[in-house]
PDB file of C-alpha atoms in Angstrom:
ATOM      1  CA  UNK W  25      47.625 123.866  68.463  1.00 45.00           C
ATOM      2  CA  UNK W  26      45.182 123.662  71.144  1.00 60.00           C
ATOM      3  CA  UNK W  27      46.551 121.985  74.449  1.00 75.00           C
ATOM      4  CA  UNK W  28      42.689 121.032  75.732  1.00 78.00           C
ATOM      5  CA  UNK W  29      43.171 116.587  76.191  1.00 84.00           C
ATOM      6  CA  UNK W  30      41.302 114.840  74.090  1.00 80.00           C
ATOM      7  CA  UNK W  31      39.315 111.023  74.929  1.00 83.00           C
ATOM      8  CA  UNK W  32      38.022 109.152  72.879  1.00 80.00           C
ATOM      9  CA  UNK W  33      35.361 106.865  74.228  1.00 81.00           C
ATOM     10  CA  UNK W  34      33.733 103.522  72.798  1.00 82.00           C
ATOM     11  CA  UNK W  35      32.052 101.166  74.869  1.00 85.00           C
ATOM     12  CA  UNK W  36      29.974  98.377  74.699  1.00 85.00           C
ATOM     13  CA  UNK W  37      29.920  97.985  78.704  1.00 85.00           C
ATOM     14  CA  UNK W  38      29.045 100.776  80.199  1.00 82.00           C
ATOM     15  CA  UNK W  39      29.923  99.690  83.768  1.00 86.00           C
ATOM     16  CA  UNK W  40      31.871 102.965  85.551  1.00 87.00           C
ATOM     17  CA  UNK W  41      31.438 105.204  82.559  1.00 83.00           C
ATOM     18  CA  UNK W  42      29.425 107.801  84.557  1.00 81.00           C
ATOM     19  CA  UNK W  43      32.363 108.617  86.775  1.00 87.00           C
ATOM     20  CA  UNK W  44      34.432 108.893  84.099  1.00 88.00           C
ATOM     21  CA  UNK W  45      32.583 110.750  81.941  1.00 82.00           C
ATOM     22  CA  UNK W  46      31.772 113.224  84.935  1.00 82.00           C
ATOM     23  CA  UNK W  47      35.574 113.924  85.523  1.00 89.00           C
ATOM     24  CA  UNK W  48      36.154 114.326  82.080  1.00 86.00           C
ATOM     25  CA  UNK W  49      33.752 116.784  81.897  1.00 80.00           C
ATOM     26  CA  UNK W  50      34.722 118.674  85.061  1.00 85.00           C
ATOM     27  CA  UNK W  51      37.974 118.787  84.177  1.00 89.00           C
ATOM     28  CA  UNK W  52      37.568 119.825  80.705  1.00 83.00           C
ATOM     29  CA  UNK W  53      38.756 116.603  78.383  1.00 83.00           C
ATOM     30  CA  UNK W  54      37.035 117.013  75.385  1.00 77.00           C
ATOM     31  CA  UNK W  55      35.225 113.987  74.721  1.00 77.00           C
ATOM     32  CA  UNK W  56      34.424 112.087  71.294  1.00 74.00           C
ATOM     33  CA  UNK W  57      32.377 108.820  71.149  1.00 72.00           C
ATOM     34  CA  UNK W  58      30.719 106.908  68.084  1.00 69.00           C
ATOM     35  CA  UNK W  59      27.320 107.584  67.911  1.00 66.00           C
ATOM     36  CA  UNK W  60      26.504 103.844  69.558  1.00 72.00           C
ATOM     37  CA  UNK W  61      28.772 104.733  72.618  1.00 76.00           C
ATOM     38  CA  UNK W  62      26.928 108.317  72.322  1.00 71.00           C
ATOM     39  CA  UNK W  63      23.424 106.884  72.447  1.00 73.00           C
ATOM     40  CA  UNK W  64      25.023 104.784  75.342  1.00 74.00           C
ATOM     41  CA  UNK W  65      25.787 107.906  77.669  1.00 72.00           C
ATOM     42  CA  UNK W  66      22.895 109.832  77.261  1.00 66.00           C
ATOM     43  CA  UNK W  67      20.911 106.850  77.926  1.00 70.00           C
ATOM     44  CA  UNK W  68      22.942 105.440  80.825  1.00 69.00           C
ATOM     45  CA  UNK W  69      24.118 108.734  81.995  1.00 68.00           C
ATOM     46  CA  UNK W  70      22.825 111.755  80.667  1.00 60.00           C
ATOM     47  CA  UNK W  71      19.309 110.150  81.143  1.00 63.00           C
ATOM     48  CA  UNK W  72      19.894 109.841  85.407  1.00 64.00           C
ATOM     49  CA  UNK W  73      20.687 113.168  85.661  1.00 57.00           C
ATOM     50  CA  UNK W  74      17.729 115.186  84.168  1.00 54.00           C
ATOM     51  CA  UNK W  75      18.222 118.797  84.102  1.00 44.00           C
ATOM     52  CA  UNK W  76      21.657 118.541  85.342  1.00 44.00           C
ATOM     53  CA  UNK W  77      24.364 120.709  83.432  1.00 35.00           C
ATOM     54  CA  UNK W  78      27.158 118.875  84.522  1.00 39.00           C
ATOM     55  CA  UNK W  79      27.624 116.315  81.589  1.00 38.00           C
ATOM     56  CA  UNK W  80      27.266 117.017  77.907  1.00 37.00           C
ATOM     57  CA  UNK W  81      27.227 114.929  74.866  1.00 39.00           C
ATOM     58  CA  UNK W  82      29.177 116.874  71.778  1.00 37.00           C
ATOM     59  CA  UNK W  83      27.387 115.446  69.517  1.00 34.00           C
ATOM     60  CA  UNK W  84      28.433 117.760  66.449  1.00 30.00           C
ATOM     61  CA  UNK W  85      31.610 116.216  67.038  1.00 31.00           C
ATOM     62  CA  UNK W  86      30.664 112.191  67.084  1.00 31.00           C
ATOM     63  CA  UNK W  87      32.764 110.045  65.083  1.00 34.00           C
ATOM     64  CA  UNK W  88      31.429 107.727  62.628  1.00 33.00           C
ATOM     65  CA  UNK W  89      33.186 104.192  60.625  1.00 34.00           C
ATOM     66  CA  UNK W  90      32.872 104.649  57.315  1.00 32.00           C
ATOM     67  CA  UNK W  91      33.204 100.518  56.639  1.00 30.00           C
ATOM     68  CA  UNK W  92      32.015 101.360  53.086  1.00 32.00           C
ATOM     69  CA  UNK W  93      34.453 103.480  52.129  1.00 31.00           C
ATOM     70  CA  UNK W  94      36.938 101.055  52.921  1.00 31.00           C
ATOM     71  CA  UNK W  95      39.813 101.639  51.089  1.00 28.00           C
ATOM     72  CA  UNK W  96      43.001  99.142  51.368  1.00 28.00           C
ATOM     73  CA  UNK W  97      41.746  97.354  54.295  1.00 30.00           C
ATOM     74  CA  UNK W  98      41.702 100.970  56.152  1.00 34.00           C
ATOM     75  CA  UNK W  99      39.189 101.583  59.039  1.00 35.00           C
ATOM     76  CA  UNK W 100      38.353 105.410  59.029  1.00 39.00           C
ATOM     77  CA  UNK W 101      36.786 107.166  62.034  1.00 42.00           C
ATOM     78  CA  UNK W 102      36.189 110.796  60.715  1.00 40.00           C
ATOM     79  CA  UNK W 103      34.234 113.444  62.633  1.00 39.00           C
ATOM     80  CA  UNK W 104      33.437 114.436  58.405  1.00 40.00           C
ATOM     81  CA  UNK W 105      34.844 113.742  55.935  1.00 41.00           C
ATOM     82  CA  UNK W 106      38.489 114.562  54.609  1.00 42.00           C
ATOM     83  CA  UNK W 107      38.777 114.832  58.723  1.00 42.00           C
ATOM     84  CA  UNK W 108      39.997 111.445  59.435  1.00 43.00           C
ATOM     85  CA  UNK W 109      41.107 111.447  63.230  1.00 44.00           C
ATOM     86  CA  UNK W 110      42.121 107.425  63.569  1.00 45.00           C
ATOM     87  CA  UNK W 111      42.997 105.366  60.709  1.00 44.00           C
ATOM     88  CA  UNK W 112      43.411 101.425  61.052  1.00 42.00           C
ATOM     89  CA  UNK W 113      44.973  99.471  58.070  1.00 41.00           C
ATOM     90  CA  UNK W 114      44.128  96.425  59.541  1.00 41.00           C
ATOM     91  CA  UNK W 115      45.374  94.429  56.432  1.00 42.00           C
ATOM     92  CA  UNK W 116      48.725  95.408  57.030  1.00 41.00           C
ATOM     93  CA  UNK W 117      48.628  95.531  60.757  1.00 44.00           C
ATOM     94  CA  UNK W 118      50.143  99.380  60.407  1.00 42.00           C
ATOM     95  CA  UNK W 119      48.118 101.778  63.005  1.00 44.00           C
ATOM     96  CA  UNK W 120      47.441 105.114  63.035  1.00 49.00           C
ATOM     97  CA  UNK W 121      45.813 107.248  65.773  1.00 55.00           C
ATOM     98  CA  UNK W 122      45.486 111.212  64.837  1.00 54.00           C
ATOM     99  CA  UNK W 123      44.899 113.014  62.253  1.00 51.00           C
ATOM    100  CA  UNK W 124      46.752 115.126  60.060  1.00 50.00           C
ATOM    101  CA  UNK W 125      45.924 118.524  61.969  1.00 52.00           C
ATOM    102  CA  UNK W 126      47.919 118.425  65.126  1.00 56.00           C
ATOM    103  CA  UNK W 127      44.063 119.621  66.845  1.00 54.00           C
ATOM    104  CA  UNK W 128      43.002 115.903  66.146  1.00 57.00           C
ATOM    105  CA  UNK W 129      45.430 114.611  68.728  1.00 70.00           C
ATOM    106  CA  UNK W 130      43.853 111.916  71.152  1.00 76.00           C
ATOM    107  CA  UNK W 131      45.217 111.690  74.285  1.00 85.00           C
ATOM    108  CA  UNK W 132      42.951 109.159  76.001  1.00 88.00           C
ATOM    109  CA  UNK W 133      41.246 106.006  74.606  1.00 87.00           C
ATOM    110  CA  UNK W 134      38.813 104.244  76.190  1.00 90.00           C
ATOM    111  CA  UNK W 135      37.283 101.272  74.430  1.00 89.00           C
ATOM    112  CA  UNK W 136      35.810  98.033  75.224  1.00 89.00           C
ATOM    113  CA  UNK W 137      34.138  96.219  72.136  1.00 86.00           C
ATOM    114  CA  UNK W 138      31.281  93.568  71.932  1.00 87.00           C
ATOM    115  CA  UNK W 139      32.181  90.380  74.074  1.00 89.00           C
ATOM    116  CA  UNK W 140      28.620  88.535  72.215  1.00 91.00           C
ATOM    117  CA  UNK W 141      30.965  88.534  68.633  1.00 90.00           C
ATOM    118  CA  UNK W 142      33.643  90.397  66.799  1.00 87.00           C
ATOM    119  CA  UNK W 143      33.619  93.858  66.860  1.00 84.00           C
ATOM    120  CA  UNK W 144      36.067  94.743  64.404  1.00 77.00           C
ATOM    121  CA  UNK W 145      36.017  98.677  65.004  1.00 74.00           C
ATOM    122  CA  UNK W 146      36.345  98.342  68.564  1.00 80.00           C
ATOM    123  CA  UNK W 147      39.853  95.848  68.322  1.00 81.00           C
ATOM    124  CA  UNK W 148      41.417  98.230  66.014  1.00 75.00           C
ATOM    125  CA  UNK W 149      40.799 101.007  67.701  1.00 78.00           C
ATOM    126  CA  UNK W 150      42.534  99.556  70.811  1.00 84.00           C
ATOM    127  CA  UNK W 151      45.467  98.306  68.475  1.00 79.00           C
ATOM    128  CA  UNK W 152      45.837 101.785  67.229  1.00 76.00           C
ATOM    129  CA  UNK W 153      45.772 103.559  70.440  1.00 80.00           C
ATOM    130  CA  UNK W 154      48.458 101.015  71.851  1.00 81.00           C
ATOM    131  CA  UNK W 155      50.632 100.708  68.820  1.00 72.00           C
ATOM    132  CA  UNK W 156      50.899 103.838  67.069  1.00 63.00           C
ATOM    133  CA  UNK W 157      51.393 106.634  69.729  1.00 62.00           C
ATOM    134  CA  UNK W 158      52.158 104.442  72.901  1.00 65.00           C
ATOM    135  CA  UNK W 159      54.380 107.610  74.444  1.00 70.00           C
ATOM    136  CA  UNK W 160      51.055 109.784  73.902  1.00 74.00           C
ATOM    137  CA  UNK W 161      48.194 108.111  73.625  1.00 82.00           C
ATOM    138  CA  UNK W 162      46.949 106.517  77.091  1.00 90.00           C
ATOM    139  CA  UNK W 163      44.799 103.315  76.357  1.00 91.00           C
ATOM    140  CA  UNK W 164      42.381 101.924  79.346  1.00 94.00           C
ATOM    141  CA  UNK W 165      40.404  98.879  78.125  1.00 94.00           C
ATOM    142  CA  UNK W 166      39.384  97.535  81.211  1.00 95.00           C
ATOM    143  CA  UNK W 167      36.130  99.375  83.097  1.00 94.00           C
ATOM    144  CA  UNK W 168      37.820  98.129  86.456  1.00 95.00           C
ATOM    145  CA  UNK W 169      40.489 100.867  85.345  1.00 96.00           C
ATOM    146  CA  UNK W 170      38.738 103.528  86.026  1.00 96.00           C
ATOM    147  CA  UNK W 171      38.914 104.946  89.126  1.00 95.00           C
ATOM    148  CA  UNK W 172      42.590 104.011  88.988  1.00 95.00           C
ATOM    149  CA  UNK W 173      43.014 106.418  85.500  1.00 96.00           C
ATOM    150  CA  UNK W 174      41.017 109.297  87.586  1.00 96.00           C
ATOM    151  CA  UNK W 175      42.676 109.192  90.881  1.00 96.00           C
ATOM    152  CA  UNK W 176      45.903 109.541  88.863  1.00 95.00           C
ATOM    153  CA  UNK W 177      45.037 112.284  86.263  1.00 96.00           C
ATOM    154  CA  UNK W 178      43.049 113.944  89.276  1.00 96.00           C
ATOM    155  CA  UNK W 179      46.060 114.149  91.340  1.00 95.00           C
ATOM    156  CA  UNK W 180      49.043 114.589  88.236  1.00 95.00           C
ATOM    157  CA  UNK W 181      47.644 117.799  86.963  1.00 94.00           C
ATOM    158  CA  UNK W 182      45.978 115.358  83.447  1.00 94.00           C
ATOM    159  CA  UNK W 183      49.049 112.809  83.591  1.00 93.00           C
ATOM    160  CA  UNK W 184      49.467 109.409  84.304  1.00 92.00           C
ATOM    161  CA  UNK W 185      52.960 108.290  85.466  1.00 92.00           C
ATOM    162  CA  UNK W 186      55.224 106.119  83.261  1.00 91.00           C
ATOM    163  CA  UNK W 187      54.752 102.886  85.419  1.00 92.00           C
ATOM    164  CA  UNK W 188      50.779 103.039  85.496  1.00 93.00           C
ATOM    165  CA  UNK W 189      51.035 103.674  81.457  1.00 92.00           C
ATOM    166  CA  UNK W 190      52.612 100.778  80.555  1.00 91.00           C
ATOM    167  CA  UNK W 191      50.828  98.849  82.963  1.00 94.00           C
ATOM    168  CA  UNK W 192      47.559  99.771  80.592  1.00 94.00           C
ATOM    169  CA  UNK W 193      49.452  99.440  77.627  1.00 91.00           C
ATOM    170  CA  UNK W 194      50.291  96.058  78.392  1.00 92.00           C
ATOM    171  CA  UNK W 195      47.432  95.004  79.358  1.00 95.00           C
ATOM    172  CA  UNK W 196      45.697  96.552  75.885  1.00 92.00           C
ATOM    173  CA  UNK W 197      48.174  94.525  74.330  1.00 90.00           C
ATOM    174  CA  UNK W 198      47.169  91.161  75.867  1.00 93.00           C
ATOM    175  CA  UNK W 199      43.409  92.589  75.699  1.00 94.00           C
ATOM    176  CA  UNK W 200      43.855  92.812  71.617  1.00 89.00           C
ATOM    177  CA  UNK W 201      45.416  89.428  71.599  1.00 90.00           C
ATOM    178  CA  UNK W 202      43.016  86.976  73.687  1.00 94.00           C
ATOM    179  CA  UNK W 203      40.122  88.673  72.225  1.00 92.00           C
ATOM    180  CA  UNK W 204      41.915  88.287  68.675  1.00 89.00           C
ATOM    181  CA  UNK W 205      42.710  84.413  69.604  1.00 92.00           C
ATOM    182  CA  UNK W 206      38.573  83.985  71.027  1.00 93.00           C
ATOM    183  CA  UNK W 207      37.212  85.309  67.813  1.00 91.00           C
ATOM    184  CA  UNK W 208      39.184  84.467  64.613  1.00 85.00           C
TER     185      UNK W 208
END
């Protein structure tokens, strides 16, 4: 199994991403995004910083919803197919964020969905994240987060510290739950 973090990122608000996406990059996080949130960064980021070889979108490895091959209520983000790295059974509220390879571990979520209306995708994602691996997975939902999440992974060799975990954790959890209760 390959030790290399992984972070998965899907925004609708972009605000901060930059940074982010910078020290991910420097510090060698291997990054995964839908192909919205991809279209996203090499707009808002990629775009500012012509010819500079500093950030990189993998783009053979975006991840894609397959909505219409729902089966059972399950979400599926897949980077292909058979290769499902998050699945969200949102029927029977019973997360799941990695794959069956151990290499499809995620280490780092960072999603925001659509404020405008329901973004279904981007909610469970968040649930999954917070519910499923909450000892592994570190969730950040809030763009005002950021420098926080890199001061502390820049300075903890890649770690965040218990306290600083669950206070992102909890704070996914009442994320998932307001924007639940403004929606449906």
């Amino acid at each position: 199994m390959d030790d290399k973090k992984r972070a998965l990122l899907s925004v609708y608000d972009n605000t901060g991403i930059e940074r982010l996406f910078g020290f991910f990059y420097k510090n060698d996080i291997f990054m995964l995004a839908p192909e919205d949130t991809k279209e996203k960064i090499v707009k808002d980021v990629i775009d500012k910083r012509k010819g500079s070889a500093e950030l990189t979108v993998y783009a053979k490895y975006n991840i894609r919803t397959s909505l219409e091959k729902k089966i059972s209520a399950v979400n599926s983000f897949s980077r292909k197919e058979g290769e499902n790295i998050i699945y969200c059974n949102t029927a029977s509220d019973v997360f799941s964020i990695g794959g069956k390879d151990p290499d499809h571990k995620i280490d780092i979520v960072i999603a925001n969905p659509m404020q405008d209306k329901y973004d279904p995708e981007g909610i469970d994602l968040i649930a999954a994240s917070v519910h499923d691996h909450p000892d592994k997975t570190l969730t950040v939902v809030d763009p005002h987060d950021y420098d926080k999440v890199i001061e502390e992974l820049g300075k903890n060799d890649l770690e965040i510290c218990p306290e600083t975990k669950k206070y992102l954790d909890d704070k996914a959890v009442k994320f998932v739950k307001e924007y639940k209760d403004k929606f449906l």
